[in-house]
CSV table of C-alpha atoms in Angstrom, one decimal:
chain,number,residue,atom,x,y,z
A,1139,MET,CA,146.9,160.6,73.5
A,1140,SER,CA,147.0,162.0,70.8
A,1141,VAL,CA,147.7,160.2,67.7
A,1142,ALA,CA,150.0,162.0,64.6
A,1143,LYS,CA,148.3,162.2,61.5
A,1144,TYR,CA,148.6,160.1,59.1
A,1145,GLN,CA,151.1,160.9,56.0
A,1146,SER,CA,152.2,158.0,53.0
A,1147,ASN,CA,155.6,157.4,52.7
A,1148,ILE,CA,154.3,154.3,49.8
A,1149,ASP,CA,157.2,154.8,47.3
A,1150,VAL,CA,154.8,153.4,44.1
A,1151,SER,CA,157.6,152.8,42.1
A,1152,ALA,CA,159.1,150.4,44.4
A,1153,ILE,CA,156.0,147.9,44.9
A,1154,SER,CA,154.3,145.5,42.8
A,1155,ALA,CA,150.6,145.6,44.4
A,1156,VAL,CA,148.5,146.9,46.1
A,1157,ASP,CA,145.8,145.4,48.7
A,1158,VAL,CA,143.2,147.0,48.8
A,1159,HIS,CA,141.5,145.1,52.0
A,1160,VAL,CA,142.9,143.9,55.3
A,1161,HIS,CA,141.2,143.5,58.2
A,1162,ILE,CA,142.7,144.6,61.6
A,1163,GLU,CA,141.2,142.6,63.9
A,1164,MET,CA,142.5,143.4,67.1
A,1165,ASP,CA,144.1,146.4,68.4
A,1166,ASP,CA,146.7,147.2,70.6
A,1167,GLN,CA,144.7,147.1,74.2
A,1168,GLY,CA,143.5,143.0,72.2
A,1169,HIS,CA,139.9,144.3,71.8
A,1170,LYS,CA,138.4,142.7,68.6
A,1171,PRO,CA,135.5,144.3,67.0
A,1172,MET,CA,133.4,142.0,66.6
A,1173,PRO,CA,132.4,139.5,69.0
A,1174,GLU,CA,134.0,136.2,69.6
A,1175,VAL,CA,131.1,133.4,67.4
A,1176,PHE,CA,132.1,135.7,64.5
A,1177,TYR,CA,135.9,134.8,65.1
A,1178,GLU,CA,135.3,130.8,65.2
A,1179,ALA,CA,132.6,131.2,62.8
A,1180,SER,CA,134.6,133.0,59.7
A,1181,ALA,CA,137.9,130.8,60.7
A,1182,LYS,CA,136.1,128.1,60.2
A,1183,TYR,CA,134.6,129.0,56.9
A,1184,PHE,CA,137.9,130.1,55.4
A,1185,LYS,CA,140.3,127.7,56.7
A,1186,SER,CA,142.2,129.8,58.2
A,1187,GLU,CA,144.8,130.1,60.3
A,1188,ASP,CA,145.7,133.5,62.7
A,1189,ARG,CA,142.2,135.5,62.8
A,1190,THR,CA,143.9,138.6,64.4
A,1191,PRO,CA,148.6,139.6,63.6
A,1192,SER,CA,149.3,142.3,65.3
A,1193,ILE,CA,149.2,145.2,62.3
A,1194,ASP,CA,152.8,145.5,62.6
A,1195,LYS,CA,153.1,142.0,61.5
A,1196,ILE,CA,150.8,142.7,58.7
A,1197,ALA,CA,152.7,145.6,57.6
A,1198,GLU,CA,156.1,142.8,57.7
A,1199,THR,CA,154.3,141.0,55.6
A,1200,TYR,CA,153.7,143.1,53.6
A,1201,ARG,CA,156.8,144.7,53.6
A,1202,ASP,CA,158.4,140.7,52.8
A,1203,LEU,CA,156.4,140.8,49.5
A,1204,GLY,CA,157.3,144.1,47.8
A,1205,MET,CA,153.7,145.6,48.3
A,1206,ALA,CA,151.6,147.7,49.9
A,1207,ALA,CA,148.1,148.1,51.3
A,1208,VAL,CA,144.9,149.3,52.8
A,1209,VAL,CA,144.2,148.3,56.6
A,1210,PHE,CA,141.3,149.4,58.2
A,1211,THR,CA,138.4,147.7,61.1
A,1212,LEU,CA,134.8,147.7,61.0
A,1213,ASP,CA,132.5,150.3,63.7
A,1214,ALA,CA,129.5,147.6,63.7
A,1215,ARG,CA,128.4,148.8,68.0
A,1216,THR,CA,124.5,148.9,67.0
A,1217,GLN,CA,124.0,145.7,65.9
A,1218,PHE,CA,126.6,144.1,68.6
A,1219,ASP,CA,124.6,145.6,71.6
A,1220,GLY,CA,126.9,148.8,72.3
A,1221,HIS,CA,129.9,145.6,71.5
A,1222,LEU,CA,132.6,149.0,70.4
A,1223,PRO,CA,134.9,148.0,67.3
A,1224,ASN,CA,139.0,148.4,67.6
A,1225,SER,CA,140.4,151.9,68.8
A,1226,ILE,CA,140.8,153.5,65.5
A,1227,ASP,CA,143.6,155.7,66.3
A,1228,ASP,CA,145.5,152.8,67.2
A,1229,VAL,CA,144.6,151.5,63.1
A,1230,VAL,CA,146.2,155.2,62.5
A,1231,ALA,CA,148.7,154.7,64.4
A,1232,GLY,CA,150.4,151.3,63.4
A,1233,ALA,CA,149.8,152.9,59.8
A,1234,LEU,CA,152.0,156.1,60.7
A,1235,ARG,CA,154.3,153.3,61.5
A,1236,ASN,CA,154.5,151.7,59.3
A,1237,ASN,CA,153.5,154.3,56.5
A,1238,ASP,CA,156.2,152.7,53.8
A,1239,VAL,CA,153.1,150.0,53.2
A,1240,LEU,CA,150.4,150.7,55.0
A,1241,LEU,CA,147.3,152.9,54.2
A,1242,PRO,CA,144.3,153.2,56.7
A,1243,PHE,CA,140.7,153.6,56.6
A,1244,GLY,CA,138.8,154.6,58.9
A,1245,SER,CA,135.5,153.4,60.0
A,1246,VAL,CA,131.9,154.7,61.0
A,1247,ASP,CA,127.9,153.1,62.2
A,1248,PRO,CA,125.2,154.8,60.0
A,1249,ARG,CA,123.6,153.8,62.5
A,1250,THR,CA,124.5,156.4,65.0
A,1251,GLY,CA,123.1,159.3,62.6
A,1252,GLU,CA,125.1,162.6,63.0
A,1253,ALA,CA,127.5,161.5,65.8
A,1254,ALA,CA,129.0,159.2,62.5
A,1255,ILE,CA,129.4,161.8,60.3
A,1256,GLU,CA,131.4,164.2,63.2
A,1257,GLU,CA,133.7,161.0,63.9
A,1258,ALA,CA,134.2,160.5,59.6
A,1259,LYS,CA,135.4,164.1,60.5
A,1260,ARG,CA,137.6,163.8,63.0
A,1261,GLN,CA,138.8,160.3,61.6
A,1262,ALA,CA,139.6,162.0,57.7
A,1263,HIS,CA,140.7,165.7,59.2
A,1264,GLU,CA,142.8,164.3,62.8
A,1265,LEU,CA,143.8,161.5,61.7
A,1266,GLY,CA,144.2,161.7,58.0
A,1267,VAL,CA,142.2,157.7,57.1
A,1268,ARG,CA,142.6,157.7,53.4
A,1269,GLY,CA,139.2,155.9,52.8
A,1270,PHE,CA,135.7,154.5,54.9
A,1271,LYS,CA,135.4,150.5,55.4
A,1272,PHE,CA,131.6,149.6,55.7
A,1273,HIS,CA,129.3,146.4,55.9
A,1274,PRO,CA,125.7,146.4,55.3
A,1275,SER,CA,125.1,143.4,56.7
A,1276,VAL,CA,127.7,143.0,60.0
A,1277,GLN,CA,126.6,146.7,60.3
A,1278,GLY,CA,123.1,145.7,59.8
A,1279,PHE,CA,121.6,149.2,57.2
A,1280,ASP,CA,120.5,149.1,54.0
A,1281,PRO,CA,122.9,151.5,52.4
A,1282,SER,CA,120.1,153.1,50.4
A,1283,ASP,CA,117.8,153.7,53.1
A,1284,ARG,CA,117.8,157.8,52.6
A,1285,GLN,CA,118.9,158.5,56.3
A,1286,PHE,CA,121.2,157.3,55.7
A,1287,TYR,CA,122.4,159.9,53.2
A,1288,PRO,CA,123.6,162.7,55.0
A,1289,LEU,CA,126.2,160.5,56.0
A,1290,TRP,CA,127.2,160.2,51.9
A,1291,GLU,CA,126.8,163.7,51.9
A,1292,ALA,CA,129.4,164.4,54.1
A,1293,LEU,CA,132.0,161.6,52.8
A,1294,GLU,CA,131.2,163.5,49.7
A,1295,GLU,CA,132.1,166.6,50.5
A,1296,ILE,CA,135.2,165.0,52.6
A,1297,GLY,CA,136.3,163.6,48.8
A,1298,LEU,CA,137.1,160.1,50.4
A,1299,PRO,CA,135.9,157.0,48.4
A,1300,ILE,CA,134.4,154.4,50.3
A,1301,LEU,CA,134.1,150.2,51.0
A,1302,SER,CA,132.1,148.4,51.1
A,1303,HIS,CA,131.0,144.9,51.4
A,1304,THR,CA,128.5,143.5,48.7
A,1305,GLY,CA,127.6,139.3,48.3
A,1306,GLN,CA,128.1,136.5,50.0
A,1307,ASN,CA,129.2,136.7,53.5
A,1308,GLY,CA,131.4,134.6,55.9
A,1309,MET,CA,130.9,136.6,59.3
A,1310,GLY,CA,127.6,134.4,61.1
A,1311,ALA,CA,128.7,131.4,58.5
A,1312,GLY,CA,127.0,128.1,59.4
A,1313,LEU,CA,125.2,129.9,62.7
A,1314,PRO,CA,121.6,129.8,63.1
A,1315,GLY,CA,120.3,132.5,61.5
A,1316,GLY,CA,123.4,133.5,60.4
A,1317,ALA,CA,123.7,135.4,64.3
A,1318,GLY,CA,120.8,137.7,62.5
A,1319,ILE,CA,122.8,138.7,60.0
A,1320,LYS,CA,121.2,139.5,56.3
A,1321,LEU,CA,122.6,139.4,53.2
A,1322,GLY,CA,120.6,141.3,51.1
A,1323,TYR,CA,121.7,144.2,52.6
A,1324,SER,CA,125.0,143.7,50.9
A,1325,ASN,CA,123.4,143.4,47.2
A,1326,PRO,CA,124.9,145.7,45.3
A,1327,LEU,CA,122.6,147.2,44.0
A,1328,LEU,CA,121.8,149.0,46.9
A,1329,LEU,CA,124.8,150.6,46.6
A,1330,ASP,CA,124.1,151.6,42.7
A,1331,GLU,CA,121.4,154.2,43.8
A,1332,VAL,CA,124.1,155.8,46.2
A,1333,ALA,CA,126.6,156.2,43.1
A,1334,ALA,CA,124.0,157.2,41.0
A,1335,ASP,CA,122.5,159.7,44.0
A,1336,PHE,CA,126.4,160.7,45.0
A,1337,PRO,CA,128.5,161.4,41.7
A,1338,HIS,CA,131.5,162.2,42.8
A,1339,LEU,CA,131.9,159.2,45.3
A,1340,PRO,CA,133.7,157.1,45.0
A,1341,ILE,CA,132.7,153.5,45.8
A,1342,ILE,CA,134.2,150.2,46.2
A,1343,MET,CA,132.8,147.2,46.0
A,1344,ALA,CA,134.3,144.7,48.3
A,1345,HIS,CA,134.1,141.5,46.9
A,1346,PRO,CA,132.8,139.5,44.1
A,1347,SER,CA,129.3,139.7,44.3
A,1348,VAL,CA,128.0,136.4,44.6
A,1349,PRO,CA,125.1,135.6,43.9
A,1350,TRP,CA,125.0,138.9,42.2
A,1351,GLN,CA,127.9,138.9,40.2
A,1352,ASP,CA,126.4,140.1,37.1
A,1353,GLU,CA,124.8,143.3,39.0
A,1354,ALA,CA,127.9,144.6,40.7
A,1355,ASN,CA,130.0,143.8,36.7
A,1356,SER,CA,126.8,145.8,35.3
A,1357,ILE,CA,127.1,148.5,38.1
A,1358,ALA,CA,130.7,149.3,37.7
A,1359,THR,CA,129.8,150.0,33.5
A,1360,HIS,CA,128.2,152.2,34.2
A,1361,LYS,CA,129.4,154.3,36.8
A,1362,ALA,CA,132.3,156.5,37.2
A,1363,ASN,CA,132.7,156.4,40.1
A,1364,VAL,CA,132.3,152.5,41.3
A,1365,TYR,CA,134.8,150.0,41.7
A,1366,ILE,CA,135.2,146.3,42.7
A,1367,ASP,CA,138.0,144.8,44.2
A,1368,LEU,CA,138.5,141.6,44.0
A,1369,SER,CA,139.1,139.9,48.2
A,1370,GLY,CA,136.9,137.3,49.8
A,1371,TRP,CA,137.3,134.5,47.0
A,1372,SER,CA,140.7,132.8,45.9
A,1373,PRO,CA,140.9,134.1,42.1
A,1374,LYS,CA,140.1,130.4,41.5
A,1375,TYR,CA,136.8,130.4,42.0
A,1376,PHE,CA,135.7,133.4,40.3
A,1377,PRO,CA,132.5,134.2,38.7
A,1378,GLU,CA,133.8,133.7,34.7
A,1379,SER,CA,131.5,136.9,33.8
A,1380,LEU,CA,133.6,138.7,36.5
A,1381,VAL,CA,137.2,137.5,34.8
A,1382,ARG,CA,136.0,138.2,31.3
A,1383,GLN,CA,134.4,141.3,31.8
A,1384,SER,CA,138.1,142.7,34.4
A,1385,ASN,CA,139.9,141.6,30.6
A,1386,ASN,CA,138.0,144.3,28.5
A,1387,VAL,CA,135.4,147.0,30.0
A,1388,LEU,CA,136.1,146.6,34.0
A,1389,LYS,CA,139.9,146.9,33.1
A,1390,HIS,CA,140.7,149.9,34.3
A,1391,LYS,CA,137.8,149.6,37.1
A,1392,VAL,CA,138.9,146.4,39.2
A,1393,LEU,CA,141.4,146.2,41.9
A,1394,PHE,CA,143.6,143.1,43.6
A,1395,GLY,CA,142.5,143.0,47.4
A,1396,THR,CA,142.7,139.7,49.7
A,1397,ASP,CA,140.3,140.0,52.4
A,1398,TYR,CA,143.8,139.1,54.8
A,1399,PRO,CA,144.0,137.5,57.6
A,1400,LEU,CA,141.8,135.2,55.4
A,1401,ILE,CA,143.3,134.3,52.6
A,1402,PRO,CA,147.0,135.3,52.5
A,1403,PRO,CA,147.9,136.7,49.3
A,1404,THR,CA,151.0,134.6,48.7
A,1405,LYS,CA,147.9,131.8,48.3
A,1406,TRP,CA,145.6,134.9,46.6
A,1407,LEU,CA,148.5,135.6,44.2
A,1408,ALA,CA,149.6,131.5,42.9
A,1409,ALA,CA,145.5,131.2,42.2
A,1410,PHE,CA,145.3,134.2,40.0
A,1411,GLU,CA,149.0,133.5,37.9
A,1412,ASP,CA,146.1,130.7,36.5
A,1413,LEU,CA,143.7,132.9,35.9
A,1414,PRO,CA,143.3,133.6,31.5
A,1415,ILE,CA,144.0,137.2,32.5
A,1416,LYS,CA,145.3,139.3,30.2
A,1417,ASP,CA,149.0,140.3,30.6
A,1418,GLU,CA,148.6,144.5,30.3
A,1419,VAL,CA,146.2,144.3,32.3
A,1420,ARG,CA,147.8,142.1,35.6
A,1421,PRO,CA,150.0,145.4,36.2
A,1422,LEU,CA,146.0,146.9,35.9
A,1423,ILE,CA,144.4,144.9,38.6
A,1424,LEU,CA,147.6,144.2,41.3
A,1425,LYS,CA,148.7,147.9,41.9
A,1426,ASP,CA,147.9,150.8,38.7
A,1427,ASN,CA,144.0,151.1,39.7
A,1428,ALA,CA,144.6,151.5,43.2
A,1429,VAL,CA,147.6,154.1,42.9
A,1430,LYS,CA,145.1,156.3,40.9
A,1431,LEU,CA,142.0,155.8,42.5
A,1432,LEU,CA,144.2,156.1,46.1
A,1433,GLY,CA,145.5,158.8,45.2
A,1434,LEU,CA,149.1,157.7,45.7
A,1435,ASP,CA,150.4,158.4,41.9
A,1436,GLN,CA,149.8,162.6,42.7
A,1437,GLU,CA,152.0,161.8,45.9
A,1438,ALA,CA,154.7,160.6,44.4
A,1439,SER,CA,155.0,163.6,41.9
A,1440,ALA,CA,154.3,166.3,44.7
């Protein structure tokens, strides 16, 4: 089945926020991108109720809130011994059905080499994805390893942002050996090398990067092409340095994100209200920075 190319119909003036970090954990065939053990562990870690809402239910959630959301799945087939990801085509089709509120990102497995590059080009040019999701710890790769540089070069040429997990990891949490997931691959300093060598590749470091928050703050300050999303943590647990710098030097580099369905947007926003964020900075974090980075402002004026 061929999928129509995604085109956004998001009315920037009609939304109050853009959540840049929302997972699609089940496709139209009922397939999940990770083995079941990871869902059980992460649901316990985050105390989440519904780990696998449909893309249409997710769209309804954000539509009711007057918000837009970036949605994605993850391709970690090599790390998971051939366990295939969700259908990216289904994600795009679902986002297209709900293109007033959803923006799809693609995903490829860097460890598949040239095949990853070709698939990234297909997802960008044929499906119309608006960025790419990576999770170095879950996918089992070091993003600074030179063997992956041809992929970063291709993505820089495509001209779309990447969203890459950093810091602590709820996937595999509490399992023996963390189910083999290595936290060190998500040290943001590995992405600093990528950002330096591919200066025209926009990089979103996903999550407060605990235990490397100072490193993440420094990278986002130093590299014009690097951003931080605030997903995966309730704002009441944000490191103080992140809150402080979000109010000043990083006010144009920080993006609202939840990690839904692990953290509901209403719960995240309620906690964000209690943070000492300047009134003039809140709309930057919740909406304006993402609108600019994702090119939604250009579409609105086209």
